[in-house]
mmCIF file of N, CA and C in Angstrom:
data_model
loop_
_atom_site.group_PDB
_atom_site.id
_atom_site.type_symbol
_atom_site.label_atom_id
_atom_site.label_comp_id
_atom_site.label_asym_id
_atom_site.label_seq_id
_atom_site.Cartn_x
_atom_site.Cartn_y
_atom_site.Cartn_z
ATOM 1 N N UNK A 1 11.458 -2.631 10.397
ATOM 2 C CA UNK A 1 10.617 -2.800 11.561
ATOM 3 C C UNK A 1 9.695 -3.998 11.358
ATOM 4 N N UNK A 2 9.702 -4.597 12.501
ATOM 5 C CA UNK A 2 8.636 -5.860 12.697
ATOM 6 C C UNK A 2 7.543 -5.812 13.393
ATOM 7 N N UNK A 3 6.127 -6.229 12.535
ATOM 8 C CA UNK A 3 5.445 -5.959 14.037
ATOM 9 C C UNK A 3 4.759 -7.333 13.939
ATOM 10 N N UNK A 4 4.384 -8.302 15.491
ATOM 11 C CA UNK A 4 3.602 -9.142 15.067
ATOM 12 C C UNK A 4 2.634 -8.947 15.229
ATOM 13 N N UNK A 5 1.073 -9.577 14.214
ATOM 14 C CA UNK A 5 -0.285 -9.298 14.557
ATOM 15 C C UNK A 5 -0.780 -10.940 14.144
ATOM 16 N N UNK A 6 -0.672 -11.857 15.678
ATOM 17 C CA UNK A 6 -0.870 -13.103 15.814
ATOM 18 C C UNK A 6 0.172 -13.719 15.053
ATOM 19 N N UNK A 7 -0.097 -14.846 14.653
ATOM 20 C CA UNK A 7 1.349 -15.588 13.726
ATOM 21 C C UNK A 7 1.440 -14.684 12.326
ATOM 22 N N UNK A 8 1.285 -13.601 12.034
ATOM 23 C CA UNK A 8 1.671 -12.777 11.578
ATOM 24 C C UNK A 8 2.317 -11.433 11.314
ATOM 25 N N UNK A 9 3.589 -11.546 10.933
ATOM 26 C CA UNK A 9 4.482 -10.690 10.735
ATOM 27 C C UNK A 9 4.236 -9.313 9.769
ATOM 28 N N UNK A 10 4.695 -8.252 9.620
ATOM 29 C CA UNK A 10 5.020 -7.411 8.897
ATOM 30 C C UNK A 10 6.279 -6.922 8.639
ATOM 31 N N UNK A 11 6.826 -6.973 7.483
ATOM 32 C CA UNK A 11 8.221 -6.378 7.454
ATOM 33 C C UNK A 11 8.361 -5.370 6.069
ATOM 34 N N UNK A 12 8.781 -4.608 6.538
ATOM 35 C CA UNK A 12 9.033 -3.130 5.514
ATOM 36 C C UNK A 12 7.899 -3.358 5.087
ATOM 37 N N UNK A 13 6.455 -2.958 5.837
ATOM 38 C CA UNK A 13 4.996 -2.564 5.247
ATOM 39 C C UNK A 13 4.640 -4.008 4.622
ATOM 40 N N UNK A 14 5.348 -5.341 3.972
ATOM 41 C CA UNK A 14 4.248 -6.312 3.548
ATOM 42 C C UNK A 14 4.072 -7.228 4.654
ATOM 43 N N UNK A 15 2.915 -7.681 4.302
ATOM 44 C CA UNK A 15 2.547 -8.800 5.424
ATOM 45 C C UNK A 15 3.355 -10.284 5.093
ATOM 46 N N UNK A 16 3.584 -10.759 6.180
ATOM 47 C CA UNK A 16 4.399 -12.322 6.096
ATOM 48 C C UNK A 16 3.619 -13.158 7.006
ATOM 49 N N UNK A 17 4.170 -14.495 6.359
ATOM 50 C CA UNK A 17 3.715 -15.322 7.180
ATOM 51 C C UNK A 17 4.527 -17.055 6.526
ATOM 52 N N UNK A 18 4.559 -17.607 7.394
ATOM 53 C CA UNK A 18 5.297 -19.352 7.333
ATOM 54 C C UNK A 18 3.955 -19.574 6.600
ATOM 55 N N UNK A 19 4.906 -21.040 5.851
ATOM 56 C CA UNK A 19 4.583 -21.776 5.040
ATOM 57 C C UNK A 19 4.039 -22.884 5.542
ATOM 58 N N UNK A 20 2.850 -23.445 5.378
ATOM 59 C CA UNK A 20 2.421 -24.226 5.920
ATOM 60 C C UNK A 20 3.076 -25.762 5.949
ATOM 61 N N UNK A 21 3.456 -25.569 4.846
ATOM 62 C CA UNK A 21 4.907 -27.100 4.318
ATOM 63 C C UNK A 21 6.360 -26.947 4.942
ATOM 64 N N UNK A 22 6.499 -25.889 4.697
ATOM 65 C CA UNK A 22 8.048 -25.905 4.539
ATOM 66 C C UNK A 22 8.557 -24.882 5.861
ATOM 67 N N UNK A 23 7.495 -23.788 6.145
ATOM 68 C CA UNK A 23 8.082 -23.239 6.842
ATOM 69 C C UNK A 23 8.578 -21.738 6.974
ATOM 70 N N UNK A 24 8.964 -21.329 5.843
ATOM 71 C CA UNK A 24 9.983 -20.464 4.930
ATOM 72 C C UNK A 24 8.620 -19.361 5.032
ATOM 73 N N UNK A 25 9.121 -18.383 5.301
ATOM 74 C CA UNK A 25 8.842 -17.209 5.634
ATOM 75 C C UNK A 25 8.396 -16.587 3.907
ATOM 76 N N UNK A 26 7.270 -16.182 3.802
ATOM 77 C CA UNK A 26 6.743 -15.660 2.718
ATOM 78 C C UNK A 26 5.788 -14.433 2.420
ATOM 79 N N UNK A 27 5.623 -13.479 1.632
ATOM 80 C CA UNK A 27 4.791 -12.426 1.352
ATOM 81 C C UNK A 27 4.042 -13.189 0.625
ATOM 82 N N UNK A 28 2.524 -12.716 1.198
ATOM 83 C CA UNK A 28 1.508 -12.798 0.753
ATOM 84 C C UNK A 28 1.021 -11.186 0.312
ATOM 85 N N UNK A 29 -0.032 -11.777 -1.014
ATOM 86 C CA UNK A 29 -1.276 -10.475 -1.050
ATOM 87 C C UNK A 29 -2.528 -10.954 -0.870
ATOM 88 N N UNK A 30 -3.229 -12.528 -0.877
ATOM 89 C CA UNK A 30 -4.304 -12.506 -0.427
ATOM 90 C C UNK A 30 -4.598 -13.032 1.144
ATOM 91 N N UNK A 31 -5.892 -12.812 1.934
ATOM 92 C CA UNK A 31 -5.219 -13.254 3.688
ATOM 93 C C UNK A 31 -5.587 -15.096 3.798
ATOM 94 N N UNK A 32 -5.858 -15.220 2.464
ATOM 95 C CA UNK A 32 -5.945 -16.845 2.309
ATOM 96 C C UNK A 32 -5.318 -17.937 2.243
ATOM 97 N N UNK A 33 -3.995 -16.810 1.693
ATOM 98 C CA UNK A 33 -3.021 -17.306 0.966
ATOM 99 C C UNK A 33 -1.531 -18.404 2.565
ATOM 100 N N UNK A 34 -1.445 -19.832 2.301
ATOM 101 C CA UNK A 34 -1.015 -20.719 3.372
ATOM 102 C C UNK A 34 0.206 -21.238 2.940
ATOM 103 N N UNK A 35 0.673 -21.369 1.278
ATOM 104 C CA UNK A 35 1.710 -22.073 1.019
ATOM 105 C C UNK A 35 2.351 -20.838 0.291
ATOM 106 N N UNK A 36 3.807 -20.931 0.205
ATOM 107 C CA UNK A 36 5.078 -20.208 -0.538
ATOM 108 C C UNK A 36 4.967 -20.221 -1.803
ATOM 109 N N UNK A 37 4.734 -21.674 -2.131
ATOM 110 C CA UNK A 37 4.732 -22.074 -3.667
ATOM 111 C C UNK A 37 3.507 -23.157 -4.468
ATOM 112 N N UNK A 38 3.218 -22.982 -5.553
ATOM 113 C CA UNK A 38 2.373 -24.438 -5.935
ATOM 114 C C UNK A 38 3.537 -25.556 -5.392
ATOM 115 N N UNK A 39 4.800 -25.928 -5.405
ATOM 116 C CA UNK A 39 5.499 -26.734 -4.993
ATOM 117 C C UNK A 39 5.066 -27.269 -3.380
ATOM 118 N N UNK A 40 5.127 -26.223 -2.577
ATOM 119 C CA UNK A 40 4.454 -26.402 -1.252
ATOM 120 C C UNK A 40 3.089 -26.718 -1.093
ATOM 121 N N UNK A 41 2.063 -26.366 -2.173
ATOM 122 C CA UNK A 41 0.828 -26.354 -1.385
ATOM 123 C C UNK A 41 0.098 -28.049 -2.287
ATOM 124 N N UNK A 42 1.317 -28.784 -3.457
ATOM 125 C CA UNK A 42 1.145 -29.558 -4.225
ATOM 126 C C UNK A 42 1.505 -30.683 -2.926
ATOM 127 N N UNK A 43 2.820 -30.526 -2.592
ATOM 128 C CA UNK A 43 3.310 -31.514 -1.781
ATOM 129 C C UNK A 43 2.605 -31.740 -0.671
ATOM 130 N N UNK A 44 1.341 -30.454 -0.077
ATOM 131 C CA UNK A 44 1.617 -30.758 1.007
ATOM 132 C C UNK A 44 -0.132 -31.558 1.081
ATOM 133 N N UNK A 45 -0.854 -31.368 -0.137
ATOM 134 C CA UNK A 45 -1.809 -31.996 -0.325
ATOM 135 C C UNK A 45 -1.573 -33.299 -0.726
ATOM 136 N N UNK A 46 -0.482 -33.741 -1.002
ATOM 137 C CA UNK A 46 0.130 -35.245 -1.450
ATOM 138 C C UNK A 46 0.131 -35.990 0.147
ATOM 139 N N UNK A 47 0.785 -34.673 1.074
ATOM 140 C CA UNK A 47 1.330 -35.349 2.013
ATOM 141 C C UNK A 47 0.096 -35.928 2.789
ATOM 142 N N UNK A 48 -1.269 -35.438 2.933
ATOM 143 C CA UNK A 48 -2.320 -35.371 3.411
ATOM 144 C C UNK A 48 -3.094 -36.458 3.035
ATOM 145 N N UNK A 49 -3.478 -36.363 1.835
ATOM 146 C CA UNK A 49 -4.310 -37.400 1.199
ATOM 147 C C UNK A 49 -3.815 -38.798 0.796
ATOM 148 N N UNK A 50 -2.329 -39.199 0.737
ATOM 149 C CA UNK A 50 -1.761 -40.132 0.806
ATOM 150 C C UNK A 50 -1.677 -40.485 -1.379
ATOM 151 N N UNK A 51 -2.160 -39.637 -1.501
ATOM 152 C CA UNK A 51 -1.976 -39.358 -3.496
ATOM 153 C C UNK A 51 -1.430 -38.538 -3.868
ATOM 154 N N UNK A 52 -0.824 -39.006 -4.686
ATOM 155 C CA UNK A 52 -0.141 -38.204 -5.998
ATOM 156 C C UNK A 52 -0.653 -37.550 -7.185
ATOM 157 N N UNK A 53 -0.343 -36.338 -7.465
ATOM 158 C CA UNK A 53 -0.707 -35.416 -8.573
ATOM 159 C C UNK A 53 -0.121 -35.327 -10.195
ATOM 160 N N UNK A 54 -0.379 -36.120 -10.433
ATOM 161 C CA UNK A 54 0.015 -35.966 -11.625
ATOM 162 C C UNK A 54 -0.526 -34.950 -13.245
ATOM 163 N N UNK A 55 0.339 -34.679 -13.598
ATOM 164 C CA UNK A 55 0.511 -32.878 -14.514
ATOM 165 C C UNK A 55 -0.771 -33.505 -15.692
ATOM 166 N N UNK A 56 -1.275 -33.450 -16.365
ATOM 167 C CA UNK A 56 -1.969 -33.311 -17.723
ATOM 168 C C UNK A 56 -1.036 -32.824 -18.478
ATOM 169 N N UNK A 57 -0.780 -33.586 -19.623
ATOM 170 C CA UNK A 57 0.051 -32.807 -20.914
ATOM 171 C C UNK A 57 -1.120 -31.829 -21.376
ATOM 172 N N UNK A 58 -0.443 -31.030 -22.360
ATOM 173 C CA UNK A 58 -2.057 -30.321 -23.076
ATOM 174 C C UNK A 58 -1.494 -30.778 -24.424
ATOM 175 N N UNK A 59 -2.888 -30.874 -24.976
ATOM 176 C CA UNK A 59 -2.674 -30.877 -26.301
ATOM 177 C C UNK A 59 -2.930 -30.176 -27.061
#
């Protein structure tokens, strides 16, 4: 069962919702929560700010 509550979905009891990048339909647990993946929410702050993220090695 589906129910919508605004651009938000429920399916079998968890809450869903699109990805703000990509699109792709995702369970969340916090109601903050906008991207699928660090992959999505990395890219999509790249896509925004016109910069690139680059990793830190650790030492």
């Amino acid at each position: 069962m589906t129910v919508n509550v605004g651009s938000e979905k429920q399916a079998n009891g968890q809450p869903t919702r699109n990805c703000k990048n990509c699109g792709k339909p995702f369970v969340y647990k916090h109601w903050n929560k906008r991207f699928c993946s660090d992959e999505c929410r990395i890219e999509n702050w790249e896509k925004r700010t016109g910069k690139t993220l680059t990793k830190k090695s650790k030492k």
